[in-house]
């Protein structure tokens, strides 16, 4: 498995490249904003969106402090590829190498709307690998798939792991 577009579990410094656990960054944010009246405390329920976003009153941002990198004080960013950014070339090359060494390709929870993921389906088809797509709704590679399952990924994968006795 390769996190092609990164993971929200980490933040990266744009200046020196230091990678921090997102949990540590959350602690640093809480410390820097401990007296902020509009920032939820640990006792308050939170419901962030799947992409990590949360609704915050814009006026709350005026006094909000975002700490810099602990090494160089540079700007920190979630370790994900945002729309408009490119997947880093070394990661793409690793993905192609892993694909060529595989017996099949499994796509979970992606519409493959952007080329960064779709290109691996095209490559898998070109080299004769079977492609299994597990996603709710249509994908850009439906016509390339050997098997297509229209279902919720977490539910299907959890059940599969259980049926295989891999829990």
mmCIF file of C-alpha atoms in Angstrom:
data_model
loop_
_atom_site.group_PDB
_atom_site.id
_atom_site.type_symbol
_atom_site.label_atom_id
_atom_site.label_comp_id
_atom_site.label_asym_id
_atom_site.label_seq_id
_atom_site.Cartn_x
_atom_site.Cartn_y
_atom_site.Cartn_z
ATOM 1 C CA UNK A 1 0.000 0.000 0.000
ATOM 2 C CA UNK A 2 1.197 3.477 -0.824
ATOM 3 C CA UNK A 3 -0.416 6.732 0.286
ATOM 4 C CA UNK A 4 -0.202 8.388 -3.123
ATOM 5 C CA UNK A 5 -1.622 11.690 -1.957
ATOM 6 C CA UNK A 6 -0.055 11.594 1.515
ATOM 7 C CA UNK A 7 -1.612 11.301 4.959
ATOM 8 C CA UNK A 8 -3.279 13.758 7.309
ATOM 9 C CA UNK A 9 -1.521 11.956 10.181
ATOM 10 C CA UNK A 10 1.602 14.040 9.485
ATOM 11 C CA UNK A 11 2.663 17.631 8.846
ATOM 12 C CA UNK A 12 5.759 18.658 6.894
ATOM 13 C CA UNK A 13 7.924 21.747 7.126
ATOM 14 C CA UNK A 14 8.034 23.476 3.740
ATOM 15 C CA UNK A 15 11.474 24.925 4.539
ATOM 16 C CA UNK A 16 13.616 22.177 6.119
ATOM 17 C CA UNK A 17 11.503 19.074 5.375
ATOM 18 C CA UNK A 18 10.996 17.999 9.009
ATOM 19 C CA UNK A 19 8.011 15.657 9.396
ATOM 20 C CA UNK A 20 5.939 15.771 12.588
ATOM 21 C CA UNK A 21 3.081 13.617 13.760
ATOM 22 C CA UNK A 22 -0.190 15.523 13.366
ATOM 23 C CA UNK A 23 -0.967 14.667 16.985
ATOM 24 C CA UNK A 24 2.151 16.592 18.090
ATOM 25 C CA UNK A 25 1.123 19.534 15.915
ATOM 26 C CA UNK A 26 -2.330 19.524 17.519
ATOM 27 C CA UNK A 27 -0.660 19.679 20.946
ATOM 28 C CA UNK A 28 1.492 22.625 19.812
ATOM 29 C CA UNK A 29 -1.592 24.409 18.426
ATOM 30 C CA UNK A 30 -3.444 23.889 21.709
ATOM 31 C CA UNK A 31 -0.457 25.214 23.685
ATOM 32 C CA UNK A 32 -0.121 28.294 21.449
ATOM 33 C CA UNK A 33 -3.845 29.051 21.720
ATOM 34 C CA UNK A 34 -4.686 27.885 25.242
ATOM 35 C CA UNK A 35 -6.543 31.063 26.149
ATOM 36 C CA UNK A 36 -8.381 31.460 22.871
ATOM 37 C CA UNK A 37 -12.110 31.682 23.599
ATOM 38 C CA UNK A 38 -13.303 30.160 20.307
ATOM 39 C CA UNK A 39 -11.040 27.123 20.048
ATOM 40 C CA UNK A 40 -12.742 23.893 21.239
ATOM 41 C CA UNK A 41 -11.295 22.203 24.311
ATOM 42 C CA UNK A 42 -10.735 18.455 24.606
ATOM 43 C CA UNK A 43 -14.038 18.214 26.516
ATOM 44 C CA UNK A 44 -16.010 19.623 23.571
ATOM 45 C CA UNK A 45 -17.116 17.262 20.808
ATOM 46 C CA UNK A 46 -15.518 17.730 17.407
ATOM 47 C CA UNK A 47 -16.603 16.392 14.070
ATOM 48 C CA UNK A 48 -13.979 17.176 11.449
ATOM 49 C CA UNK A 49 -14.774 16.438 7.840
ATOM 50 C CA UNK A 50 -13.087 13.412 6.193
ATOM 51 C CA UNK A 51 -10.578 15.728 4.530
ATOM 52 C CA UNK A 52 -9.497 17.127 7.898
ATOM 53 C CA UNK A 53 -11.351 20.419 7.542
ATOM 54 C CA UNK A 54 -13.389 21.877 10.368
ATOM 55 C CA UNK A 55 -15.728 24.856 10.429
ATOM 56 C CA UNK A 56 -14.210 27.758 12.329
ATOM 57 C CA UNK A 57 -15.743 31.183 12.799
ATOM 58 C CA UNK A 58 -13.590 33.471 10.633
ATOM 59 C CA UNK A 59 -13.371 36.116 13.358
ATOM 60 C CA UNK A 60 -11.707 33.476 15.574
ATOM 61 C CA UNK A 61 -8.729 33.438 13.221
ATOM 62 C CA UNK A 62 -7.652 37.016 13.976
ATOM 63 C CA UNK A 63 -5.963 36.030 17.246
ATOM 64 C CA UNK A 64 -5.216 32.403 16.411
ATOM 65 C CA UNK A 65 -1.516 31.512 16.445
ATOM 66 C CA UNK A 66 0.001 28.804 14.269
ATOM 67 C CA UNK A 67 3.423 27.722 15.545
ATOM 68 C CA UNK A 68 6.223 27.296 13.044
ATOM 69 C CA UNK A 69 8.527 24.351 12.597
ATOM 70 C CA UNK A 70 10.263 23.416 15.864
ATOM 71 C CA UNK A 71 13.563 23.021 13.986
ATOM 72 C CA UNK A 72 13.660 26.112 11.729
ATOM 73 C CA UNK A 73 10.433 28.046 12.448
ATOM 74 C CA UNK A 74 9.343 27.414 8.842
ATOM 75 C CA UNK A 75 5.794 26.959 7.587
ATOM 76 C CA UNK A 76 4.123 23.631 8.371
ATOM 77 C CA UNK A 77 1.601 21.996 6.045
ATOM 78 C CA UNK A 78 -0.421 18.773 6.225
ATOM 79 C CA UNK A 79 1.550 16.014 4.502
ATOM 80 C CA UNK A 80 -0.949 15.684 1.664
ATOM 81 C CA UNK A 81 -1.007 16.651 -1.983
ATOM 82 C CA UNK A 82 -3.615 19.376 -2.387
ATOM 83 C CA UNK A 83 -5.557 19.987 -5.600
ATOM 84 C CA UNK A 84 -3.286 21.784 -8.015
ATOM 85 C CA UNK A 85 -0.120 20.261 -6.528
ATOM 86 C CA UNK A 86 1.812 17.370 -8.037
ATOM 87 C CA UNK A 87 2.507 14.036 -6.399
ATOM 88 C CA UNK A 88 6.266 14.065 -5.700
ATOM 89 C CA UNK A 89 8.174 12.343 -8.528
ATOM 90 C CA UNK A 90 9.982 9.827 -6.224
ATOM 91 C CA UNK A 91 6.609 8.689 -4.845
ATOM 92 C CA UNK A 92 5.225 8.226 -8.373
ATOM 93 C CA UNK A 93 8.286 6.181 -9.338
ATOM 94 C CA UNK A 94 7.895 4.014 -6.195
ATOM 95 C CA UNK A 95 4.244 3.456 -7.083
ATOM 96 C CA UNK A 96 5.110 2.357 -10.635
ATOM 97 C CA UNK A 97 7.819 0.009 -9.321
ATOM 98 C CA UNK A 98 5.435 -1.540 -6.806
ATOM 99 C CA UNK A 99 2.733 -1.889 -9.447
ATOM 100 C CA UNK A 100 5.096 -3.712 -11.824
ATOM 101 C CA UNK A 101 6.074 -6.082 -8.993
ATOM 102 C CA UNK A 102 2.429 -6.830 -8.124
ATOM 103 C CA UNK A 103 -0.038 -9.517 -9.125
ATOM 104 C CA UNK A 104 -2.984 -7.104 -9.275
ATOM 105 C CA UNK A 105 -4.167 -3.587 -8.494
ATOM 106 C CA UNK A 106 -6.756 -2.790 -5.824
ATOM 107 C CA UNK A 107 -8.320 0.685 -5.869
ATOM 108 C CA UNK A 108 -10.301 1.589 -2.737
ATOM 109 C CA UNK A 109 -12.437 4.677 -2.257
ATOM 110 C CA UNK A 110 -11.376 6.735 -5.236
ATOM 111 C CA UNK A 111 -13.264 8.049 -8.221
ATOM 112 C CA UNK A 112 -9.893 8.235 -9.995
ATOM 113 C CA UNK A 113 -11.021 11.604 -11.304
ATOM 114 C CA UNK A 114 -7.518 13.014 -11.231
ATOM 115 C CA UNK A 115 -4.797 11.588 -13.431
ATOM 116 C CA UNK A 116 -2.393 11.028 -10.516
ATOM 117 C CA UNK A 117 -4.291 7.853 -9.549
ATOM 118 C CA UNK A 118 -5.877 6.947 -12.873
ATOM 119 C CA UNK A 119 -2.461 6.544 -14.576
ATOM 120 C CA UNK A 120 -1.772 3.447 -12.457
ATOM 121 C CA UNK A 121 -4.956 1.794 -13.701
ATOM 122 C CA UNK A 122 -3.885 2.487 -17.273
ATOM 123 C CA UNK A 123 -0.445 1.017 -16.569
ATOM 124 C CA UNK A 124 -1.918 -2.046 -14.829
ATOM 125 C CA UNK A 125 -4.153 -2.682 -17.845
ATOM 126 C CA UNK A 126 -1.217 -2.217 -20.231
ATOM 127 C CA UNK A 127 0.902 -4.812 -18.429
ATOM 128 C CA UNK A 128 -1.987 -7.250 -18.026
ATOM 129 C CA UNK A 129 -2.691 -6.960 -14.304
ATOM 130 C CA UNK A 130 -6.231 -7.538 -13.031
ATOM 131 C CA UNK A 131 -7.791 -4.422 -11.516
ATOM 132 C CA UNK A 132 -10.300 -4.541 -8.653
ATOM 133 C CA UNK A 133 -12.156 -1.312 -7.918
ATOM 134 C CA UNK A 134 -13.993 -0.933 -4.602
ATOM 135 C CA UNK A 135 -15.800 2.400 -4.528
ATOM 136 C CA UNK A 136 -19.217 3.917 -4.064
ATOM 137 C CA UNK A 137 -20.237 5.332 -7.414
ATOM 138 C CA UNK A 138 -18.628 5.447 -10.825
ATOM 139 C CA UNK A 139 -14.900 5.787 -11.397
ATOM 140 C CA UNK A 140 -12.828 6.935 -14.331
ATOM 141 C CA UNK A 141 -11.401 3.397 -14.693
ATOM 142 C CA UNK A 142 -14.612 1.352 -14.580
ATOM 143 C CA UNK A 143 -14.027 0.159 -18.149
ATOM 144 C CA UNK A 144 -10.528 -1.080 -17.201
ATOM 145 C CA UNK A 145 -11.600 -3.052 -14.120
ATOM 146 C CA UNK A 146 -11.606 -6.836 -13.983
ATOM 147 C CA UNK A 147 -13.986 -6.601 -11.031
ATOM 148 C CA UNK A 148 -15.948 -3.625 -9.770
ATOM 149 C CA UNK A 149 -17.684 -3.524 -6.371
ATOM 150 C CA UNK A 150 -19.977 -0.573 -5.676
ATOM 151 C CA UNK A 151 -19.971 -0.472 -1.879
ATOM 152 C CA UNK A 152 -18.600 1.311 1.183
ATOM 153 C CA UNK A 153 -14.885 0.536 1.459
ATOM 154 C CA UNK A 154 -14.552 0.351 5.233
ATOM 155 C CA UNK A 155 -17.446 -2.058 5.539
ATOM 156 C CA UNK A 156 -16.248 -4.374 2.740
ATOM 157 C CA UNK A 157 -12.609 -4.369 3.843
ATOM 158 C CA UNK A 158 -13.487 -4.979 7.505
ATOM 159 C CA UNK A 159 -15.711 -7.881 6.550
ATOM 160 C CA UNK A 160 -13.068 -9.298 4.187
ATOM 161 C CA UNK A 161 -10.399 -9.184 6.893
ATOM 162 C CA UNK A 162 -12.787 -10.930 9.258
ATOM 163 C CA UNK A 163 -13.723 -13.639 6.738
ATOM 164 C CA UNK A 164 -10.047 -14.299 6.035
ATOM 165 C CA UNK A 165 -9.327 -14.571 9.772
ATOM 166 C CA UNK A 166 -6.735 -11.788 9.630
ATOM 167 C CA UNK A 167 -8.096 -9.740 12.535
#
